[in-house]
PDB file of C-alpha atoms in Angstrom:
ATOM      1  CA  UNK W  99      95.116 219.253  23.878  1.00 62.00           C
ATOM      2  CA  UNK W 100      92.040 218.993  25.997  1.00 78.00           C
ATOM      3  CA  UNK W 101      92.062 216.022  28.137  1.00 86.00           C
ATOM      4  CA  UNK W 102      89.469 213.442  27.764  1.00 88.00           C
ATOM      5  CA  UNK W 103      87.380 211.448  30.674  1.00 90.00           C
ATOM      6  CA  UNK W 104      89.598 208.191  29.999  1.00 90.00           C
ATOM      7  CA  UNK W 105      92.374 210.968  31.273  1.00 91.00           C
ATOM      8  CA  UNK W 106      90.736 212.355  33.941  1.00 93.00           C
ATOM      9  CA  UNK W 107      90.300 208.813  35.438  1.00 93.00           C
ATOM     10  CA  UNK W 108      93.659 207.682  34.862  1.00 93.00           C
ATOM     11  CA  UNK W 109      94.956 210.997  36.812  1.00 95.00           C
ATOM     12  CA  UNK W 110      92.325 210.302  39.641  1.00 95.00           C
ATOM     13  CA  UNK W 111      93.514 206.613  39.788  1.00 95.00           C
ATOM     14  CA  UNK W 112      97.360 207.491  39.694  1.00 95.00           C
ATOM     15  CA  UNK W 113      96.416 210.311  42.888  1.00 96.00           C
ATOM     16  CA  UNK W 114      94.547 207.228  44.732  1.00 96.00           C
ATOM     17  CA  UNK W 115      96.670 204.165  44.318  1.00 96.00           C
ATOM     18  CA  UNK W 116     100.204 205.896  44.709  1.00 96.00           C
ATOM     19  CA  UNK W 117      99.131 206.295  48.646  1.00 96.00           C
ATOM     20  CA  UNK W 118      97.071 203.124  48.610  1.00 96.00           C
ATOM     21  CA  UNK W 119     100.785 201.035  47.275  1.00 96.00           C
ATOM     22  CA  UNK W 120     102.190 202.663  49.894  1.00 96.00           C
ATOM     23  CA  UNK W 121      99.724 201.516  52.595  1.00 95.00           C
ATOM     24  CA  UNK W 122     100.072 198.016  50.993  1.00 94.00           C
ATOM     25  CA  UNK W 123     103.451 197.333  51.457  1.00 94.00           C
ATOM     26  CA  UNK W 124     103.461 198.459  54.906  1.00 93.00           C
ATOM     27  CA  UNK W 125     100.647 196.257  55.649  1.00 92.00           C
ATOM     28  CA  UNK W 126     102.806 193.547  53.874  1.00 91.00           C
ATOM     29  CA  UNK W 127     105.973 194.720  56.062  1.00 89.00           C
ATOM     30  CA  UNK W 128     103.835 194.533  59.286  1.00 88.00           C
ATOM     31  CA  UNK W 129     101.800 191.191  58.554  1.00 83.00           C
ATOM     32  CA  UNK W 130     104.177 189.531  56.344  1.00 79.00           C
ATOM     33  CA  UNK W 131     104.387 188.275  52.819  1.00 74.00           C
ATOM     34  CA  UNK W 132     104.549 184.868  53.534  1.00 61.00           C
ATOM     35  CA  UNK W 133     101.654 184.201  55.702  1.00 51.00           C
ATOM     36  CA  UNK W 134      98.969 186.500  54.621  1.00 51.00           C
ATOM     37  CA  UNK W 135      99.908 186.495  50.888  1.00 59.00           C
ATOM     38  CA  UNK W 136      97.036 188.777  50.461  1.00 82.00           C
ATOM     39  CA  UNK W 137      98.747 191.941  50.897  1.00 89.00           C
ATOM     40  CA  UNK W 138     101.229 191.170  48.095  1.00 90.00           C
ATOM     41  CA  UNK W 139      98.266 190.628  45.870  1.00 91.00           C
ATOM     42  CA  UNK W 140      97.350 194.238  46.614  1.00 93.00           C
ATOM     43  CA  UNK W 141     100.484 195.684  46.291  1.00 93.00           C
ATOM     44  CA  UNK W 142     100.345 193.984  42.260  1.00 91.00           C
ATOM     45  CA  UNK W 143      96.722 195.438  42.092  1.00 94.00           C
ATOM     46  CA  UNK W 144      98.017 198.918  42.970  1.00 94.00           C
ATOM     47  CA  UNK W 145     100.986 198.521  40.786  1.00 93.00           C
ATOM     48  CA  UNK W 146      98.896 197.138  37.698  1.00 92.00           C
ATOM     49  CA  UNK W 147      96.343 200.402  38.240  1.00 94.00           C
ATOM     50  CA  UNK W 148      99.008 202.601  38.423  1.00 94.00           C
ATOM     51  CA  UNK W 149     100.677 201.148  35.533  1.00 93.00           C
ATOM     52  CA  UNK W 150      97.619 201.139  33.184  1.00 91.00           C
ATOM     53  CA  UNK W 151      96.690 204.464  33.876  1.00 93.00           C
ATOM     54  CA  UNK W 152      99.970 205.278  33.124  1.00 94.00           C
ATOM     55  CA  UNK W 153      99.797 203.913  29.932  1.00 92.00           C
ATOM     56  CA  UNK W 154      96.500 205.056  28.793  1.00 91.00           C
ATOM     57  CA  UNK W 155      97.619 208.811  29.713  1.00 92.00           C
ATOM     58  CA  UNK W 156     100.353 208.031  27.714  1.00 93.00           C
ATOM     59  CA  UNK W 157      98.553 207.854  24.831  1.00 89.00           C
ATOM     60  CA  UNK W 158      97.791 211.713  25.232  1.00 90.00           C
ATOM     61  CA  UNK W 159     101.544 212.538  23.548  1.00 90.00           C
ATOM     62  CA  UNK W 160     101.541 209.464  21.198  1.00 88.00           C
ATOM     63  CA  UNK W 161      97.623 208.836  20.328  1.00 86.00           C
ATOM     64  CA  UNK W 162      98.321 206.447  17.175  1.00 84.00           C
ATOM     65  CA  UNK W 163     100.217 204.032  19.175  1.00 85.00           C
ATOM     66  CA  UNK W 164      98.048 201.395  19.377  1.00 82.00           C
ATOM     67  CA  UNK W 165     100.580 199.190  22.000  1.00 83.00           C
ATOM     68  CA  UNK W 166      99.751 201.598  24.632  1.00 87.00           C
ATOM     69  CA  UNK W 167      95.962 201.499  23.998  1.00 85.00           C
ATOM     70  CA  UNK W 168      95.816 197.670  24.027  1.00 83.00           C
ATOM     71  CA  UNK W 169      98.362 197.587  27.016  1.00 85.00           C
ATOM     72  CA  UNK W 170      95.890 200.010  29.484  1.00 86.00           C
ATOM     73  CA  UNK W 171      92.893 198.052  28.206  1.00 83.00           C
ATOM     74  CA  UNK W 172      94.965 194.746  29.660  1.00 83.00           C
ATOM     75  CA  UNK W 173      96.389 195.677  32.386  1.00 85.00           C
ATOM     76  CA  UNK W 174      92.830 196.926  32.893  1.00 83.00           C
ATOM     77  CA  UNK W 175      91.101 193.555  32.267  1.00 79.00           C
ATOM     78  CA  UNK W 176      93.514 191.285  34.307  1.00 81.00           C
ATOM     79  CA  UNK W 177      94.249 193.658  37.492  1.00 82.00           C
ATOM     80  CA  UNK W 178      90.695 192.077  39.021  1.00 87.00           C
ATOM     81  CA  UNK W 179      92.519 188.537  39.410  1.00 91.00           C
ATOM     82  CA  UNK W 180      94.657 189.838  42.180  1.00 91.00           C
ATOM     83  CA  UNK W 181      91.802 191.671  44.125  1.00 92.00           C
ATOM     84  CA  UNK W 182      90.061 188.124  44.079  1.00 94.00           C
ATOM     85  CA  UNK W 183      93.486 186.798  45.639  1.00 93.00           C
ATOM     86  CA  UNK W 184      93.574 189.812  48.018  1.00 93.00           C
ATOM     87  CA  UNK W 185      89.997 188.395  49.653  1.00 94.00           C
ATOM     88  CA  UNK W 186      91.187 184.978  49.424  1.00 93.00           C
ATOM     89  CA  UNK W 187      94.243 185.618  51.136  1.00 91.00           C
ATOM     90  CA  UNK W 188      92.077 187.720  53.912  1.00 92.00           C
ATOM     91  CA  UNK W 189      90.106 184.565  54.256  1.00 93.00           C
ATOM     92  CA  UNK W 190      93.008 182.146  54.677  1.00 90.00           C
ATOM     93  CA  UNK W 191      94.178 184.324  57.772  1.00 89.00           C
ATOM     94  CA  UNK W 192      90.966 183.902  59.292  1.00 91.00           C
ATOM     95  CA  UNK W 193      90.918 180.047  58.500  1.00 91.00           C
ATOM     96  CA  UNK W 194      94.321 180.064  60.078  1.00 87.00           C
ATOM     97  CA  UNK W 195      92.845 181.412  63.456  1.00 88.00           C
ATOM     98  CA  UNK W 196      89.668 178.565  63.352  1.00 90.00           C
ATOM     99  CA  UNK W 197      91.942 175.804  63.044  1.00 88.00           C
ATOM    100  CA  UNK W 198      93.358 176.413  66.219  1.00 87.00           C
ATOM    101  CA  UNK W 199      90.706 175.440  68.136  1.00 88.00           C
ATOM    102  CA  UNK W 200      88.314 173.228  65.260  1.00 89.00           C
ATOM    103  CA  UNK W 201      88.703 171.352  61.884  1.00 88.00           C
ATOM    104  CA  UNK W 202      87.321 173.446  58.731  1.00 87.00           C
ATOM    105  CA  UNK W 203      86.489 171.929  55.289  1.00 90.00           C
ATOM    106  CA  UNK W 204      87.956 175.266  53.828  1.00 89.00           C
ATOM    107  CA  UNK W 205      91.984 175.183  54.393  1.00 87.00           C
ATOM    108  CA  UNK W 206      95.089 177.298  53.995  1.00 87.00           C
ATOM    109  CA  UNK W 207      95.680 174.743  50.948  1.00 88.00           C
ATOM    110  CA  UNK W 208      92.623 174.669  48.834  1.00 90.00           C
ATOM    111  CA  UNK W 209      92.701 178.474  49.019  1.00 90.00           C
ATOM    112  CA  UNK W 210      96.068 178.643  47.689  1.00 89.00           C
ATOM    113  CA  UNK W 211      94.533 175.941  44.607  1.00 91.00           C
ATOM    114  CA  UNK W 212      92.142 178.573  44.215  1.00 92.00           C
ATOM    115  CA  UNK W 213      94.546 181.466  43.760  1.00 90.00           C
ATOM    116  CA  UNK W 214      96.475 179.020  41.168  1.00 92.00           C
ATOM    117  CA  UNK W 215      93.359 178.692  39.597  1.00 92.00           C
ATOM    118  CA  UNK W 216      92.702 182.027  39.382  1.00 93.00           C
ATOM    119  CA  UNK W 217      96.928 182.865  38.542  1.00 91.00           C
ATOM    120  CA  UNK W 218      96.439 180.618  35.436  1.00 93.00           C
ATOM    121  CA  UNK W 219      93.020 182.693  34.869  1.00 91.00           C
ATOM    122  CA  UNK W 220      95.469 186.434  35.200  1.00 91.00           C
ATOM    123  CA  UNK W 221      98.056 184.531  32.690  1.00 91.00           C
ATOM    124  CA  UNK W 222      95.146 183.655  30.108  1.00 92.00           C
ATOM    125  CA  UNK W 223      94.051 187.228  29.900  1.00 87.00           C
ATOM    126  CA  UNK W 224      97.266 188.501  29.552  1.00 86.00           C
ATOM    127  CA  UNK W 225      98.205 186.826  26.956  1.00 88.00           C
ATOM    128  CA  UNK W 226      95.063 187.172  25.061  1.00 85.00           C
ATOM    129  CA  UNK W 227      95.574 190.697  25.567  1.00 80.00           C
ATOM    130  CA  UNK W 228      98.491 190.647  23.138  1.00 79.00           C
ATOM    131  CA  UNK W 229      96.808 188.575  20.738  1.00 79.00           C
ATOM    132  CA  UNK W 230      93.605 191.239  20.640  1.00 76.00           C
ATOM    133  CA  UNK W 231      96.673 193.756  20.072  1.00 71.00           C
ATOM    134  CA  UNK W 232      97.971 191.528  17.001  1.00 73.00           C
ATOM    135  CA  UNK W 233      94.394 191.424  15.635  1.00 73.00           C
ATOM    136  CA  UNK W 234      93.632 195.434  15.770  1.00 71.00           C
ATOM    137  CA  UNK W 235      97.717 195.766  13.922  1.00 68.00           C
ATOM    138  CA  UNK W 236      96.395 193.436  10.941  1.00 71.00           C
ATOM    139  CA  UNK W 237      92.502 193.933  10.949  1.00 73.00           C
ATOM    140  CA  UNK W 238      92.315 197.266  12.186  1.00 70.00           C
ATOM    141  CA  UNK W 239      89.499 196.207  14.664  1.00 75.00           C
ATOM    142  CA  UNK W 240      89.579 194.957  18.050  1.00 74.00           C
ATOM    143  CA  UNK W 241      88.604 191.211  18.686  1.00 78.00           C
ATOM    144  CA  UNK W 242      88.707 189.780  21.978  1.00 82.00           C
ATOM    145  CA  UNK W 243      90.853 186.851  22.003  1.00 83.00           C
ATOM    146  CA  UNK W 244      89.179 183.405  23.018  1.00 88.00           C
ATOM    147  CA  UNK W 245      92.288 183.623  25.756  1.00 89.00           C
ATOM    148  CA  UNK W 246      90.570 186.447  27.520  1.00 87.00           C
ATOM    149  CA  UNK W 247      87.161 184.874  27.485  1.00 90.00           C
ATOM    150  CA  UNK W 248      88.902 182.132  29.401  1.00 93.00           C
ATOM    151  CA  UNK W 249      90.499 183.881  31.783  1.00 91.00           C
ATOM    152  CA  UNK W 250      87.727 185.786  32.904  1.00 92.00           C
ATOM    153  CA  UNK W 251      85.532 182.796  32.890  1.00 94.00           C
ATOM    154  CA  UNK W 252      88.082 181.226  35.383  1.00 94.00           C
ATOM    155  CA  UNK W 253      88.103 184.685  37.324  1.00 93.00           C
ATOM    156  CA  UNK W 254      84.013 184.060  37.180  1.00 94.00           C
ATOM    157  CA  UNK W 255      84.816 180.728  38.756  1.00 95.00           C
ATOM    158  CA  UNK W 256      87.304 181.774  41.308  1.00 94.00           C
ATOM    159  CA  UNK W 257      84.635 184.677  42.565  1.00 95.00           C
ATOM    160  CA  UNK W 258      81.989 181.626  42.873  1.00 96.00           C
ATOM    161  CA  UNK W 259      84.191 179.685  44.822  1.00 95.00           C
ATOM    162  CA  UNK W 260      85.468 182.852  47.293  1.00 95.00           C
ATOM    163  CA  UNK W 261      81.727 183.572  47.757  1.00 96.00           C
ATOM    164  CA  UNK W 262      81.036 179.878  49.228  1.00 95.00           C
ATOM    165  CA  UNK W 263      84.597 179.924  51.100  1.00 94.00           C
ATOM    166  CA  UNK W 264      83.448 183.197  52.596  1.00 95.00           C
ATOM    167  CA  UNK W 265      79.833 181.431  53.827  1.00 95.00           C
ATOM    168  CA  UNK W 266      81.432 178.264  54.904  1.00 94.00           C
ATOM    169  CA  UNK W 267      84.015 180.543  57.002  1.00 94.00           C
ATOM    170  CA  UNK W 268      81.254 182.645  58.541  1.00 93.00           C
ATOM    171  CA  UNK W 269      79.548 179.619  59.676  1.00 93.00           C
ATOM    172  CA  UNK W 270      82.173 179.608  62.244  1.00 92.00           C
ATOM    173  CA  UNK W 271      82.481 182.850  62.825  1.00 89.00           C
ATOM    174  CA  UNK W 272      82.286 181.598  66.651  1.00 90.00           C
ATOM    175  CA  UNK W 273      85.859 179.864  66.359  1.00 92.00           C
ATOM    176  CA  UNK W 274      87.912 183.055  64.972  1.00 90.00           C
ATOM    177  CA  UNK W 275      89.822 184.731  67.326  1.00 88.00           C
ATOM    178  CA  UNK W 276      88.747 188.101  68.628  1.00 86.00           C
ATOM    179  CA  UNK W 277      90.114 190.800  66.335  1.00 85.00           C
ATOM    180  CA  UNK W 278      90.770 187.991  63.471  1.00 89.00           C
ATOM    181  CA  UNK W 279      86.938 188.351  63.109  1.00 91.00           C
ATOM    182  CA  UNK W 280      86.795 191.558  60.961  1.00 92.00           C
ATOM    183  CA  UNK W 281      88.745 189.661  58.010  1.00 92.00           C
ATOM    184  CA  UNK W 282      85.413 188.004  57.266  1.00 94.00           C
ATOM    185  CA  UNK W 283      83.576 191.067  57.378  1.00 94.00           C
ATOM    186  CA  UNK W 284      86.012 192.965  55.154  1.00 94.00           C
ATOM    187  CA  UNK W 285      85.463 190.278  52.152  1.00 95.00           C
ATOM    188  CA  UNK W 286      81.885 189.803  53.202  1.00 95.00           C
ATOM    189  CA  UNK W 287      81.807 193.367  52.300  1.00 96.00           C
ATOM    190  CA  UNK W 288      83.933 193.677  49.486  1.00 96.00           C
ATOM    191  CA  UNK W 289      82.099 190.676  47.439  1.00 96.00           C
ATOM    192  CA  UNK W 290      79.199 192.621  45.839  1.00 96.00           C
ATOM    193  CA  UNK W 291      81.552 195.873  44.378  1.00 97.00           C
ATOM    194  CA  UNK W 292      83.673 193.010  43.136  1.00 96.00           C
ATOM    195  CA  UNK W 293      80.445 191.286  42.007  1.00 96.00           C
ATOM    196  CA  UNK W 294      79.568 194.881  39.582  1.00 96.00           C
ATOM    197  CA  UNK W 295      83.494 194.885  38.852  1.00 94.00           C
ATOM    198  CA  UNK W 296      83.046 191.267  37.352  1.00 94.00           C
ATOM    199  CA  UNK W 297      79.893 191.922  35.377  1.00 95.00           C
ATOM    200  CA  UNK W 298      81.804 194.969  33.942  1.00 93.00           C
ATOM    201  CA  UNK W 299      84.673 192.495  32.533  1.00 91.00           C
ATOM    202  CA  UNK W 300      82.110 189.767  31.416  1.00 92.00           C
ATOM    203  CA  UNK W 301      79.768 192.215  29.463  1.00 92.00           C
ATOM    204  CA  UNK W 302      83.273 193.570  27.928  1.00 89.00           C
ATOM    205  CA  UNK W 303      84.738 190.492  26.838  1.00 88.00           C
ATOM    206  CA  UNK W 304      81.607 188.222  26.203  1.00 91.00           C
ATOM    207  CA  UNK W 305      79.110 190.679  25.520  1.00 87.00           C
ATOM    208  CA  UNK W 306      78.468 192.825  21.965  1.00 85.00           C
ATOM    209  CA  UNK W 307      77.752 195.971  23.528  1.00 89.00           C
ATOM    210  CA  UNK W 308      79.548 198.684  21.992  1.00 88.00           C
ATOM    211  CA  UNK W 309      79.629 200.826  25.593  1.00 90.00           C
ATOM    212  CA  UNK W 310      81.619 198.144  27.144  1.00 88.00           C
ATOM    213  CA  UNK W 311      84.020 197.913  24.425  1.00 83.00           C
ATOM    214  CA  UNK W 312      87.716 198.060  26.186  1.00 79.00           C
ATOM    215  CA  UNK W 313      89.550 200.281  23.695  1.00 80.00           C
ATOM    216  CA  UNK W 314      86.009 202.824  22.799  1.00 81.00           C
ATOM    217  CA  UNK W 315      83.598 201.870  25.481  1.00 84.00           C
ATOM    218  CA  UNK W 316      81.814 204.411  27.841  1.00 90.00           C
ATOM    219  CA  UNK W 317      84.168 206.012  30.459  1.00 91.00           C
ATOM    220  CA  UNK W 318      81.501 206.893  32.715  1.00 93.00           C
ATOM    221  CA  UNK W 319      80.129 203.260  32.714  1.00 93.00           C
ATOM    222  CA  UNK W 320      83.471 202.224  33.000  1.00 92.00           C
ATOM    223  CA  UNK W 321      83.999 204.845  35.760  1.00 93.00           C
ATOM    224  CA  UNK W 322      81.007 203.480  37.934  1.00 94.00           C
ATOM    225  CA  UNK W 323      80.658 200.117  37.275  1.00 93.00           C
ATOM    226  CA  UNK W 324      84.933 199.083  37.627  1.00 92.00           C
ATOM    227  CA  UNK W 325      87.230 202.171  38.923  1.00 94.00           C
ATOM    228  CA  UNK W 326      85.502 203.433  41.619  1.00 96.00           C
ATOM    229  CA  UNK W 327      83.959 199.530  42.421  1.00 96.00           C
ATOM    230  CA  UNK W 328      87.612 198.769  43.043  1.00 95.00           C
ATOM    231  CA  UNK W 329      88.193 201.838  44.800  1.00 96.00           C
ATOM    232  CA  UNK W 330      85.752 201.115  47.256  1.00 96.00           C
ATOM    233  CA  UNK W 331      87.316 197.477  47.842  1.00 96.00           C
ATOM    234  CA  UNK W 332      90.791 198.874  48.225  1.00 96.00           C
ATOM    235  CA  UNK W 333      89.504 200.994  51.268  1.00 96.00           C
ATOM    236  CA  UNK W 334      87.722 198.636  53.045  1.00 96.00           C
ATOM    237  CA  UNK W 335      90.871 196.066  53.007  1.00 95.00           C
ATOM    238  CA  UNK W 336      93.070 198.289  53.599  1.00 94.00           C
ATOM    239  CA  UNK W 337      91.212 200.297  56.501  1.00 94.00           C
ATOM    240  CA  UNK W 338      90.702 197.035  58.156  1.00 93.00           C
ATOM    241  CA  UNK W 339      94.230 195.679  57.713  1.00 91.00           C
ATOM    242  CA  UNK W 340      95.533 198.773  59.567  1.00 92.00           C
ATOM    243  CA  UNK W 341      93.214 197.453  62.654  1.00 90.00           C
ATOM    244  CA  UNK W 342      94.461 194.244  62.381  1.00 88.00           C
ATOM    245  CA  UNK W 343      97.377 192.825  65.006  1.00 84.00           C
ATOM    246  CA  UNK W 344     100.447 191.050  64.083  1.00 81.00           C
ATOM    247  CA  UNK W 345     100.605 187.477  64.699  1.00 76.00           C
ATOM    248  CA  UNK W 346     103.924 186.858  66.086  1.00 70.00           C
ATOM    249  CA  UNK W 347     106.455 184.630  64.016  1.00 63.00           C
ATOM    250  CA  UNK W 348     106.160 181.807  66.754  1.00 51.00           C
ATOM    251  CA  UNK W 349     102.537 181.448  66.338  1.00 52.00           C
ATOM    252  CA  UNK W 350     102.778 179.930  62.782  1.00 46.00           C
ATOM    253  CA  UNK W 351     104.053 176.805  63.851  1.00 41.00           C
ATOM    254  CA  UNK W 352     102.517 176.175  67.196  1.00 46.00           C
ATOM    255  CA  UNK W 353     100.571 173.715  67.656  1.00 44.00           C
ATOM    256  CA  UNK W 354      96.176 174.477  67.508  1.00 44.00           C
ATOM    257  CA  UNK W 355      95.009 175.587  70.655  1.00 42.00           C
ATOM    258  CA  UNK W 356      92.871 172.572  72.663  1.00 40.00           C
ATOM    259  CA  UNK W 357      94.540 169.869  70.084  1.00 41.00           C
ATOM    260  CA  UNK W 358      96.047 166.618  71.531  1.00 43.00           C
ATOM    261  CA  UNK W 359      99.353 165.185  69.599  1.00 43.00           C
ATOM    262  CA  UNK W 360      99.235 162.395  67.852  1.00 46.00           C
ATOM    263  CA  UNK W 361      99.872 159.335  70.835  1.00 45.00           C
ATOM    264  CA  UNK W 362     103.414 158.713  69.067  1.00 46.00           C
ATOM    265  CA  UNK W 363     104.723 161.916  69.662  1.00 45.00           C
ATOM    266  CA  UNK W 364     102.973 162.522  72.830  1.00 46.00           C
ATOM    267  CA  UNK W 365     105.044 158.645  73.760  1.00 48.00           C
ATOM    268  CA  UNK W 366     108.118 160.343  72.780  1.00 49.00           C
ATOM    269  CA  UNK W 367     107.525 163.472  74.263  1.00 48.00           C
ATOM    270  CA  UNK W 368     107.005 162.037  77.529  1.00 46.00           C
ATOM    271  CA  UNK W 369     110.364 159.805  76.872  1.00 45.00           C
ATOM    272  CA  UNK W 370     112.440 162.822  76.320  1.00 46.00           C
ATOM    273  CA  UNK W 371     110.997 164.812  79.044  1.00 47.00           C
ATOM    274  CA  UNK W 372     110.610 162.277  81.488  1.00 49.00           C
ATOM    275  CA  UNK W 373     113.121 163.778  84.193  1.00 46.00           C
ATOM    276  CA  UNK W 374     111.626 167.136  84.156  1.00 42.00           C
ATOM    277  CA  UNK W 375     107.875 165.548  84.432  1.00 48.00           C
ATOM    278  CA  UNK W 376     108.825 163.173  87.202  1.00 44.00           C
ATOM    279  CA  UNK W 377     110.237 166.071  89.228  1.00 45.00           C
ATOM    280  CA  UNK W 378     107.171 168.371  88.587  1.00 42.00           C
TER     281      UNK W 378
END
């Protein structure tokens, strides 16, 4: 059986994101999970590719199983949530290094709302994946589920919001450490392939046009305007993650750089010091 240009992609993205996992997790390993979340986000992007192209090549041996169609076209859908977290997390490192020195109106804690937001967005789509997959079992024709059309409307939001994060960070650009300062410029260039990537899912799941249907839509349009838009993303994160130096464990909880405590704890600082201060 000849393969098709659905397969052909799916083989190319299985060949590109097998390395690419690989690179994530050691990014994760040398940066950590816990502080810059954003490399466990792309190690669930490169899983989710890897598993829907798996899934749609799949269908090669068993084409009249429609699970593994409607699985591939979800997995598909939903895997842009976590490249939105990836940025977000990027820009939460680099947040991290102004608020040593200055106060920012964008913090560590309304970016992790936003990824929330944008969580309960990836659950949405999921599950009105399965309920597009119920409707093609009994109707025979695929309707996107009002689910999916909410979850990529909150994606839509949660892109809006990184874009204005990303502008309010760069107005400080000044404050970031040196080296830190390439985070900014790694969203600041990722935000308009994500920007085609999202009109691809919106025209898909809002639109009527028959090329951008999920299950029958154009691979080629698919191929330029979402796989190789992600692609491109990918390597820019993770080329500049692999420039990027580890901050050491200590320098999570120390206190910001050129930051006073609070007169209390300075008080009792100085009380249980006092010996060692007196003899300096």
């Amino acid at each position: 059986m000849a393969l098709t240009e659905k397969n052909n992609i799916s083989i190319a993205q299985i060949v590109l994101y097998v390395p690419a996992l690989f690179i994530a997790v050691w990014l994760a390993i040398r940066h950590g999970f816990g502080r810059n979340s954003g490399w466990l986000y792309l190690i669930i992007f490169s899983l989710a590719r890897i598993v829907g192209s798996s899934l749609q090549l799949a269908t090669i041996s068993d084409p009249t199983n429609i699970s593994l169609y409607i699985g591939a076209a979800t997995v598909q859908n939903i895997g842009l949530s976590p490249l939105i977290m990836v940025q977000l997390g990027l820009i939460g490192r680099a947040v991290g290094s102004i608020r040593k020195s200055t106060t920012s109106f964008v913090t560590e804690k309304r970016l992790r709302l936003i990824q929330l937001l944008i969580l309960v967005g990836l659950i949405l789509g999921a599950v009105g994946g399965s309920q597009s997959g119920q409707s093609v079992a009994d109707t025979g024709k695929y309707t996107v589920s009002g689910l999916s059309q909410a979850g990529t409307g909150i994606t839509i939001a949660g892109y809006v919001i990184l874009v204005l994060s990303t502008a309010l960070v760069a107005t400080q650009l000044s404050h970031i450490e040196q080296g830190e300062k390439r985070l900014v410029l790694a969203v600041g260039l990722s935000l308009p392939f994500i920007l085609v990537r999202l009109a691809y899912s919106a025209e898909s799941v809002f639109g009527n046009n028959p090329d951008f249907n999920q299950l029958s839509g154009n691979a080629n349009i698919q191929l330029g305007m979402a796989v190789i838009m992600e692609i491109i993303v990918v390597a820019i994160v993770e080329s500049i993650g692999m420039t990027l130096n580890q901050i050491p464990k200590a320098a999570a909880g120390a206190p910001p750089t050129g930051y006073e405590l609070p007169s209390r704890q300075r008080a009792e600082g100085e009380h249980a010091w006092g010996p060692y201060n007196r003899n300096s």
